[in-house]
mmCIF file of C-alpha atoms and ligand atoms in Angstrom:
data_model
loop_
_atom_site.group_PDB
_atom_site.id
_atom_site.type_symbol
_atom_site.label_atom_id
_atom_site.label_comp_id
_atom_site.label_asym_id
_atom_site.label_seq_id
_atom_site.Cartn_x
_atom_site.Cartn_y
_atom_site.Cartn_z
ATOM 1 C CA MET E 1 -5.963 11.777 16.672
ATOM 2 C CA GLU E 2 -3.122 12.956 18.922
ATOM 3 C CA GLU E 3 -4.254 10.326 21.401
ATOM 4 C CA ASP E 4 -2.956 7.711 18.945
ATOM 5 C CA PHE E 5 0.599 8.728 19.920
ATOM 6 C CA LYS E 6 1.718 7.916 23.454
ATOM 7 C CA VAL E 7 5.186 7.997 25.119
ATOM 8 C CA ILE E 8 5.906 5.388 27.669
ATOM 9 C CA ASP E 9 9.489 5.559 29.107
ATOM 10 C CA ASN E 10 11.774 5.275 26.106
ATOM 11 C CA TYR E 11 9.045 4.064 23.710
ATOM 12 C CA LEU E 12 6.721 5.911 21.390
ATOM 13 C CA MET E 13 3.535 3.917 21.000
ATOM 14 C CA VAL E 14 1.677 4.554 17.779
ATOM 15 C CA LYS E 15 -1.908 3.161 17.439
ATOM 16 C CA MET E 16 -2.230 2.557 13.669
ATOM 17 C CA PRO E 17 -5.595 3.435 11.959
ATOM 18 C CA GLU E 18 -8.102 0.996 10.403
ATOM 19 C CA GLU E 19 -6.769 1.751 6.940
ATOM 20 C CA ILE E 20 -3.132 2.689 6.105
ATOM 21 C CA ASP E 21 -2.566 4.105 2.658
ATOM 22 C CA HIS E 22 -0.673 7.052 1.199
ATOM 23 C CA HIS E 23 -3.511 9.422 2.107
ATOM 24 C CA LYS E 24 -3.143 8.564 5.788
ATOM 25 C CA SER E 25 0.545 7.922 5.867
ATOM 26 C CA SER E 26 2.073 11.396 5.936
ATOM 27 C CA TYR E 27 0.027 12.232 9.020
ATOM 28 C CA ILE E 28 1.377 9.248 10.851
ATOM 29 C CA SER E 29 5.037 9.713 9.749
ATOM 30 C CA GLU E 30 5.086 13.407 10.542
ATOM 31 C CA ASN E 31 3.551 12.968 13.981
ATOM 32 C CA ALA E 32 5.825 10.057 14.810
ATOM 33 C CA ASP E 33 8.782 12.184 13.910
ATOM 34 C CA ARG E 34 7.508 15.069 15.925
ATOM 35 C CA PHE E 35 7.134 12.936 19.035
ATOM 36 C CA ILE E 36 10.541 11.268 18.463
ATOM 37 C CA LEU E 37 12.289 14.629 18.352
ATOM 38 C CA ARG E 38 10.224 16.338 21.126
ATOM 39 C CA GLU E 39 10.295 13.514 23.644
ATOM 40 C CA ASN E 40 13.584 12.202 22.707
ATOM 41 C CA VAL E 41 12.543 8.595 22.550
ATOM 42 C CA SER E 42 14.715 6.032 20.932
ATOM 43 C CA ASN E 43 12.206 3.242 20.224
ATOM 44 C CA VAL E 44 8.938 3.164 18.290
ATOM 45 C CA VAL E 45 6.120 0.519 18.710
ATOM 46 C CA PHE E 46 3.489 0.368 15.940
ATOM 47 C CA ASP E 47 0.257 -1.229 17.095
ATOM 48 C CA PHE E 48 -1.756 -2.709 14.262
ATOM 49 C CA GLU E 49 -4.704 -4.050 16.391
ATOM 50 C CA ASP E 50 -7.382 -1.874 14.609
ATOM 51 C CA THR E 51 -5.766 -2.178 11.108
ATOM 52 C CA ARG E 52 -7.818 -4.003 8.446
ATOM 53 C CA PHE E 53 -6.128 -2.552 5.352
ATOM 54 C CA MET E 54 -2.528 -1.658 4.502
ATOM 55 C CA ASP E 55 -0.605 -1.110 1.313
ATOM 56 C CA SER E 56 3.085 -0.365 0.810
ATOM 57 C CA SER E 57 2.607 3.169 2.359
ATOM 58 C CA GLY E 58 2.568 1.319 5.752
ATOM 59 C CA ILE E 59 6.020 -0.234 4.808
ATOM 60 C CA GLY E 60 7.322 3.190 3.984
ATOM 61 C CA ILE E 61 6.196 4.510 7.448
ATOM 62 C CA LEU E 62 8.129 1.746 9.228
ATOM 63 C CA MET E 63 11.204 1.962 6.993
ATOM 64 C CA GLY E 64 11.401 5.757 7.406
ATOM 65 C CA ARG E 65 11.111 5.584 11.213
ATOM 66 C CA TYR E 66 13.737 2.753 11.312
ATOM 67 C CA LYS E 67 16.176 4.926 9.261
ATOM 68 C CA LYS E 68 15.605 7.819 11.699
ATOM 69 C CA ILE E 69 16.142 5.978 14.938
ATOM 70 C CA SER E 70 18.441 3.030 14.155
ATOM 71 C CA CYS E 71 21.601 5.053 13.931
ATOM 72 C CA PHE E 72 21.054 6.130 17.647
ATOM 73 C CA GLY E 73 20.510 2.470 18.626
ATOM 74 C CA GLY E 74 16.727 2.672 18.617
ATOM 75 C CA LYS E 75 14.395 -0.202 17.512
ATOM 76 C CA VAL E 76 11.149 -0.480 15.690
ATOM 77 C CA PHE E 77 8.478 -2.981 16.812
ATOM 78 C CA ALA E 78 5.244 -4.153 15.258
ATOM 79 C CA ILE E 79 2.603 -5.580 17.584
ATOM 80 C CA ASN E 80 -0.830 -7.080 16.909
ATOM 81 C CA ALA E 81 -0.192 -7.471 13.182
ATOM 82 C CA ASP E 82 -2.595 -9.946 11.566
ATOM 83 C CA HIS E 83 -1.358 -12.540 9.077
ATOM 84 C CA ARG E 84 -1.922 -10.132 6.081
ATOM 85 C CA ILE E 85 0.138 -7.444 7.597
ATOM 86 C CA ARG E 86 2.867 -9.941 8.641
ATOM 87 C CA ARG E 87 2.900 -11.032 4.978
ATOM 88 C CA LEU E 88 3.457 -7.463 3.721
ATOM 89 C CA LEU E 89 6.307 -7.073 6.281
ATOM 90 C CA MET E 90 7.908 -10.398 5.196
ATOM 91 C CA LEU E 91 7.534 -9.649 1.386
ATOM 92 C CA SER E 92 9.353 -6.364 1.912
ATOM 93 C CA GLY E 93 12.064 -7.870 4.117
ATOM 94 C CA LEU E 94 11.086 -5.698 6.989
ATOM 95 C CA HIS E 95 10.967 -8.602 9.416
ATOM 96 C CA LYS E 96 14.847 -8.393 9.316
ATOM 97 C CA ILE E 97 14.894 -4.917 10.800
ATOM 98 C CA VAL E 98 11.529 -4.633 12.681
ATOM 99 C CA GLU E 99 10.768 -6.863 15.671
ATOM 100 C CA ILE E 100 7.372 -8.444 15.094
ATOM 101 C CA MET E 101 5.616 -9.413 18.341
ATOM 102 C CA GLU E 102 2.348 -10.847 19.305
ATOM 103 C CA MET U 1 -20.312 -13.977 -16.767
ATOM 104 C CA ASN U 2 -19.014 -10.854 -18.310
ATOM 105 C CA ASN U 3 -19.324 -7.344 -16.798
ATOM 106 C CA GLU U 4 -17.456 -4.032 -17.270
ATOM 107 C CA MET U 5 -17.055 -0.750 -15.546
ATOM 108 C CA LYS U 6 -15.067 2.335 -16.095
ATOM 109 C CA MET U 7 -14.516 5.484 -14.091
ATOM 110 C CA GLU U 8 -12.350 8.552 -14.040
ATOM 111 C CA PHE U 9 -11.437 10.589 -10.957
ATOM 112 C CA ASP U 10 -9.116 13.424 -9.936
ATOM 113 C CA ALA U 11 -5.572 12.597 -8.838
ATOM 114 C CA ARG U 12 -6.369 13.288 -5.158
ATOM 115 C CA SER U 13 -5.189 10.997 -2.339
ATOM 116 C CA GLU U 14 -8.720 10.840 -0.952
ATOM 117 C CA ASN U 15 -9.643 8.784 -3.941
ATOM 118 C CA GLU U 16 -7.329 6.077 -3.166
ATOM 119 C CA SER U 17 -9.772 4.416 -0.821
ATOM 120 C CA PHE U 18 -12.744 5.224 -3.071
ATOM 121 C CA ALA U 19 -11.095 3.361 -5.992
ATOM 122 C CA ARG U 20 -10.187 0.161 -4.090
ATOM 123 C CA VAL U 21 -13.613 0.022 -2.460
ATOM 124 C CA ALA U 22 -15.270 0.367 -5.798
ATOM 125 C CA VAL U 23 -13.303 -2.566 -7.294
ATOM 126 C CA ALA U 24 -13.898 -4.657 -4.268
ATOM 127 C CA ALA U 25 -17.731 -4.072 -4.682
ATOM 128 C CA PHE U 26 -17.425 -4.714 -8.431
ATOM 129 C CA VAL U 27 -15.791 -8.097 -8.041
ATOM 130 C CA SER U 28 -18.106 -9.246 -5.258
ATOM 131 C CA GLU U 29 -20.365 -10.993 -7.772
ATOM 132 C CA LEU U 30 -17.556 -13.557 -8.410
ATOM 133 C CA ASP U 31 -17.825 -14.519 -4.686
ATOM 134 C CA PRO U 32 -14.174 -13.894 -3.857
ATOM 135 C CA THR U 33 -12.733 -14.835 -0.426
ATOM 136 C CA LEU U 34 -11.769 -12.115 2.102
ATOM 137 C CA GLU U 35 -8.195 -12.867 1.200
ATOM 138 C CA GLU U 36 -8.775 -12.347 -2.528
ATOM 139 C CA ILE U 37 -10.620 -9.082 -1.933
ATOM 140 C CA SER U 38 -7.763 -7.969 0.273
ATOM 141 C CA ASP U 39 -5.149 -8.791 -2.381
ATOM 142 C CA ILE U 40 -7.120 -6.888 -5.039
ATOM 143 C CA LYS U 41 -7.614 -3.837 -2.813
ATOM 144 C CA THR U 42 -3.947 -3.686 -2.060
ATOM 145 C CA ALA U 43 -2.935 -3.913 -5.715
ATOM 146 C CA VAL U 44 -5.456 -1.251 -6.798
ATOM 147 C CA SER U 45 -4.373 1.019 -4.034
ATOM 148 C CA GLU U 46 -0.713 0.618 -5.205
ATOM 149 C CA ALA U 47 -1.544 1.465 -8.838
ATOM 150 C CA VAL U 48 -3.783 4.366 -8.028
ATOM 151 C CA THR U 49 -1.382 5.813 -5.554
ATOM 152 C CA ASN U 50 1.402 5.664 -8.132
ATOM 153 C CA ALA U 51 -0.645 7.469 -10.675
ATOM 154 C CA ILE U 52 -1.432 10.225 -8.172
ATOM 155 C CA ILE U 53 2.061 10.763 -6.610
ATOM 156 C CA HIS U 54 4.451 9.702 -9.367
ATOM 157 C CA GLY U 55 2.377 10.195 -12.580
ATOM 158 C CA TYR U 56 0.998 13.624 -11.686
ATOM 159 C CA ASP U 57 3.415 14.474 -8.900
ATOM 160 C CA GLY U 58 0.718 16.009 -6.685
ATOM 161 C CA ILE U 59 -1.037 17.989 -9.403
ATOM 162 C CA THR U 60 -4.605 17.217 -8.418
ATOM 163 C CA ASP U 61 -6.407 18.116 -11.612
ATOM 164 C CA GLY U 62 -4.776 15.131 -13.463
ATOM 165 C CA LYS U 63 -7.265 12.348 -14.155
ATOM 166 C CA VAL U 64 -6.931 8.699 -13.185
ATOM 167 C CA THR U 65 -8.858 6.139 -15.245
ATOM 168 C CA LEU U 66 -9.895 2.854 -13.619
ATOM 169 C CA TYR U 67 -11.284 0.149 -15.857
ATOM 170 C CA CYS U 68 -12.441 -3.321 -14.716
ATOM 171 C CA ARG U 69 -13.732 -6.285 -16.545
ATOM 172 C CA LEU U 70 -15.006 -9.570 -15.274
ATOM 173 C CA GLU U 71 -14.506 -12.448 -17.765
ATOM 174 C CA LYS U 72 -15.748 -15.610 -16.436
ATOM 175 C CA ASP U 73 -13.824 -16.037 -13.162
ATOM 176 C CA VAL U 74 -11.101 -13.543 -13.980
ATOM 177 C CA ILE U 75 -11.077 -9.869 -13.027
ATOM 178 C CA HIS U 76 -8.999 -7.577 -15.298
ATOM 179 C CA ILE U 77 -8.010 -4.223 -13.891
ATOM 180 C CA GLU U 78 -6.475 -1.228 -15.667
ATOM 181 C CA VAL U 79 -5.261 1.899 -14.010
ATOM 182 C CA GLU U 80 -4.198 4.684 -16.367
ATOM 183 C CA ASP U 81 -2.766 8.173 -16.005
ATOM 184 C CA THR U 82 -1.478 10.610 -18.613
ATOM 185 C CA GLY U 83 1.293 11.884 -16.469
ATOM 186 C CA ARG U 84 5.033 11.947 -16.683
ATOM 187 C CA GLY U 85 5.532 8.266 -17.534
ATOM 188 C CA ILE U 86 8.290 5.824 -16.463
ATOM 189 C CA PRO U 87 11.655 6.026 -18.265
ATOM 190 C CA ASP U 88 12.861 2.525 -17.322
ATOM 191 C CA VAL U 89 9.900 0.139 -16.398
ATOM 192 C CA GLU U 90 12.168 -2.819 -15.606
ATOM 193 C CA GLN U 91 14.106 -0.786 -12.993
ATOM 194 C CA ALA U 92 10.914 0.711 -11.583
ATOM 195 C CA MET U 93 9.579 -2.690 -10.927
ATOM 196 C CA GLU U 94 12.531 -3.818 -8.829
ATOM 197 C CA PRO U 95 11.781 -4.339 -5.055
ATOM 198 C CA LEU U 96 12.730 -1.219 -3.024
ATOM 199 C CA PHE U 97 13.299 0.963 -6.047
ATOM 200 C CA THR U 98 11.691 4.392 -5.516
ATOM 201 C CA THR U 99 12.323 7.864 -6.866
ATOM 202 C CA LYS U 100 10.654 9.404 -3.868
ATOM 203 C CA PRO U 101 12.425 8.170 -0.712
ATOM 204 C CA GLU U 102 11.874 11.504 0.958
ATOM 205 C CA LEU U 103 8.123 10.954 0.804
ATOM 206 C CA ASN U 104 8.451 7.796 2.799
ATOM 207 C CA ARG U 105 7.805 5.602 -0.218
ATOM 208 C CA SER U 106 9.107 2.052 0.100
ATOM 209 C CA GLY U 107 9.585 0.899 -3.437
ATOM 210 C CA MET U 108 7.288 -2.062 -2.717
ATOM 211 C CA GLY U 109 4.316 -0.945 -4.823
ATOM 212 C CA PHE U 110 5.053 -2.964 -8.028
ATOM 213 C CA PRO U 111 6.278 -5.946 -5.994
ATOM 214 C CA PHE U 112 3.107 -6.064 -4.096
ATOM 215 C CA MET U 113 1.007 -5.780 -7.301
ATOM 216 C CA GLU U 114 3.067 -8.744 -8.601
ATOM 217 C CA ALA U 115 2.652 -10.783 -5.397
ATOM 218 C CA PHE U 116 -1.126 -10.269 -5.010
ATOM 219 C CA MET U 117 -2.289 -10.473 -8.696
ATOM 220 C CA ASP U 118 -1.753 -13.361 -11.113
ATOM 221 C CA ASP U 119 -0.519 -11.099 -13.908
ATOM 222 C CA LEU U 120 0.973 -7.607 -14.140
ATOM 223 C CA GLU U 121 1.913 -5.593 -17.221
ATOM 224 C CA VAL U 122 3.153 -2.032 -17.126
ATOM 225 C CA ILE U 123 3.066 0.085 -20.461
ATOM 226 C CA SER U 124 4.828 3.405 -20.079
ATOM 227 C CA GLY U 125 7.496 5.734 -21.342
ATOM 228 C CA PRO U 126 8.727 9.225 -20.616
ATOM 229 C CA GLY U 127 5.924 11.767 -21.285
ATOM 230 C CA GLU U 128 3.581 9.053 -22.290
ATOM 231 C CA GLY U 129 1.596 8.350 -19.161
ATOM 232 C CA THR U 130 1.348 4.905 -17.555
ATOM 233 C CA ARG U 131 -0.904 1.941 -17.973
ATOM 234 C CA VAL U 132 -0.985 -0.750 -15.397
ATOM 235 C CA LEU U 133 -2.723 -3.963 -16.407
ATOM 236 C CA MET U 134 -3.460 -6.615 -13.827
ATOM 237 C CA LYS U 135 -5.461 -9.890 -13.832
ATOM 238 C CA LYS U 136 -6.524 -12.252 -11.095
ATOM 239 C CA LYS U 137 -8.433 -15.469 -11.231
ATOM 240 C CA ILE U 138 -10.998 -15.749 -8.423
ATOM 241 C CA GLY U 139 -11.736 -18.965 -6.711
ATOM 242 C CA CYS U 140 -8.472 -20.818 -7.382
ATOM 243 C CA THR U 141 -7.205 -20.817 -3.839
ATOM 244 C CA PRO U 142 -5.984 -24.247 -3.026
ATOM 245 C CA TRP U 143 -8.368 -25.916 -0.503
ATOM 246 C CA ILE U 144 -5.403 -27.469 1.347
ATOM 247 C CA GLY U 145 -4.563 -24.801 3.885
ATOM 248 C CA ASP U 146 -1.468 -22.759 3.196
ATOM 249 C CA GLY U 147 -0.617 -22.715 6.914
ATOM 250 C CA GLU U 148 -2.086 -19.259 7.198
HETATM 251 N N1 ADP Q 201 2.168 5.952 -12.761
HETATM 252 C C1 ADP Q 201 3.519 6.206 -12.584
HETATM 253 N N2 ADP Q 201 4.007 7.323 -13.245
HETATM 254 C C2 ADP Q 201 5.284 7.652 -13.135
HETATM 255 N N3 ADP Q 201 6.244 6.941 -12.402
HETATM 256 C C3 ADP Q 201 5.814 5.845 -11.790
HETATM 257 C C4 ADP Q 201 4.424 5.429 -11.842
HETATM 258 N N4 ADP Q 201 4.322 4.331 -11.074
HETATM 259 C C5 ADP Q 201 5.529 4.009 -10.625
HETATM 260 N N5 ADP Q 201 6.449 4.875 -11.049
HETATM 261 C C6 ADP Q 201 7.862 4.864 -10.771
HETATM 262 O O1 ADP Q 201 8.263 3.560 -10.286
HETATM 263 C C7 ADP Q 201 8.884 3.612 -8.979
HETATM 264 C C8 ADP Q 201 8.478 2.460 -8.225
HETATM 265 O O2 ADP Q 201 7.086 2.403 -7.831
HETATM 266 P P1 ADP Q 201 6.587 1.461 -6.600
HETATM 267 O O3 ADP Q 201 7.106 0.110 -6.687
HETATM 268 O O4 ADP Q 201 5.162 1.690 -6.484
HETATM 269 O O5 ADP Q 201 7.294 2.219 -5.375
HETATM 270 P P2 ADP Q 201 7.098 3.693 -4.729
HETATM 271 O O6 ADP Q 201 5.766 4.128 -5.062
HETATM 272 O O7 ADP Q 201 7.151 3.364 -3.269
HETATM 273 O O8 ADP Q 201 8.174 4.516 -5.121
HETATM 274 C C9 ADP Q 201 8.352 4.906 -8.392
HETATM 275 O O9 ADP Q 201 9.245 5.463 -7.395
HETATM 276 C C10 ADP Q 201 8.246 5.889 -9.634
HETATM 277 O O10 ADP Q 201 9.617 6.299 -10.024
HETATM 278 MG MG1 MG Q 202 3.979 2.993 -5.189
#
C-alpha cells in the first residue's frame, strides 16, 4: 500500500482506494502526514480514479491535510473525482479550499 | 411489497462496509438506480460510523443494531446504539460540527444523511444511546436529467 503514496517534486500524490470510509481513513491520513513531514512537500494531490465509494471520512482526510499544509502556503488538489465525489466535495464546501481538476 | 430485516453487530470499523453492503443488497428488490444505491450506502455508512466512533468511543464490544423495512417503494432504515448519546441533537446536526476534530472527522455525517435520504430523524439524549431513523423513496428520480 506504500506504493499509493508518491512524491514528485513538491507534490505528494495519494492514490485513493476503491472505498473510502472511517475504517480506511486513518491509514491514509497517517501515511500522508508521514510523507508530508519526511519529504517536506508542500502540496498534496488526491487521485480518486479508483474510488467507487466515499463517505464523510474522505472529506475529513482532505480537510485535515488542508489544515496541515495551508499555513505553509501548500495546496490540496483532487483529481479524477467522479460526479458523486464532486457532489460530496461541493456539499461540504471543500471546493472553496481544494482545487478540483479533471 | 413489504419486507423486513434486522441485524446486530459489534462496534468495529470493519463492519461499516458490511452494513452498507447488506442494506444495498436488501433494497435491490425495489430496483434502485446506481445513484440511489450510492446515496443509501453513504447514509448507512455515516450512521453506523457514528455509532462506532461517537456512541461507543472505540469500545468494540458495544452492539450496533441495523433494522430495515421495505414498505411499497420506500426503504426505512434504523441504526441504533446504546452508547453515550447526544446532549444537543440540533447542534450535532449542524454542518461541520464535530466533537472529534483530532480524529479527522469533518462534521458532515448528519448533513450527508440529510442530503441523501428523504427523511432523517435522530432520537438521543445523554446516556440514552442514539437512534437514527431514515427514509428514502425509491424510483422517484425525475426523468428530466439533473445535468449530472
Ligand atoms: N451515535 C452517536 N452517539 C454519540 N454522539 C454522536 C452520535 N452520532 C453523532 N454524534 C455527535 O454528533 C456529532 C456530529 O456527527 P457527524 O455529523 O456525523 O460528524 P462527525 O462524525 O464527523 O463528527 C459528532 O461529532 C458527535 O459529537
Ligand atoms: Mg459522522
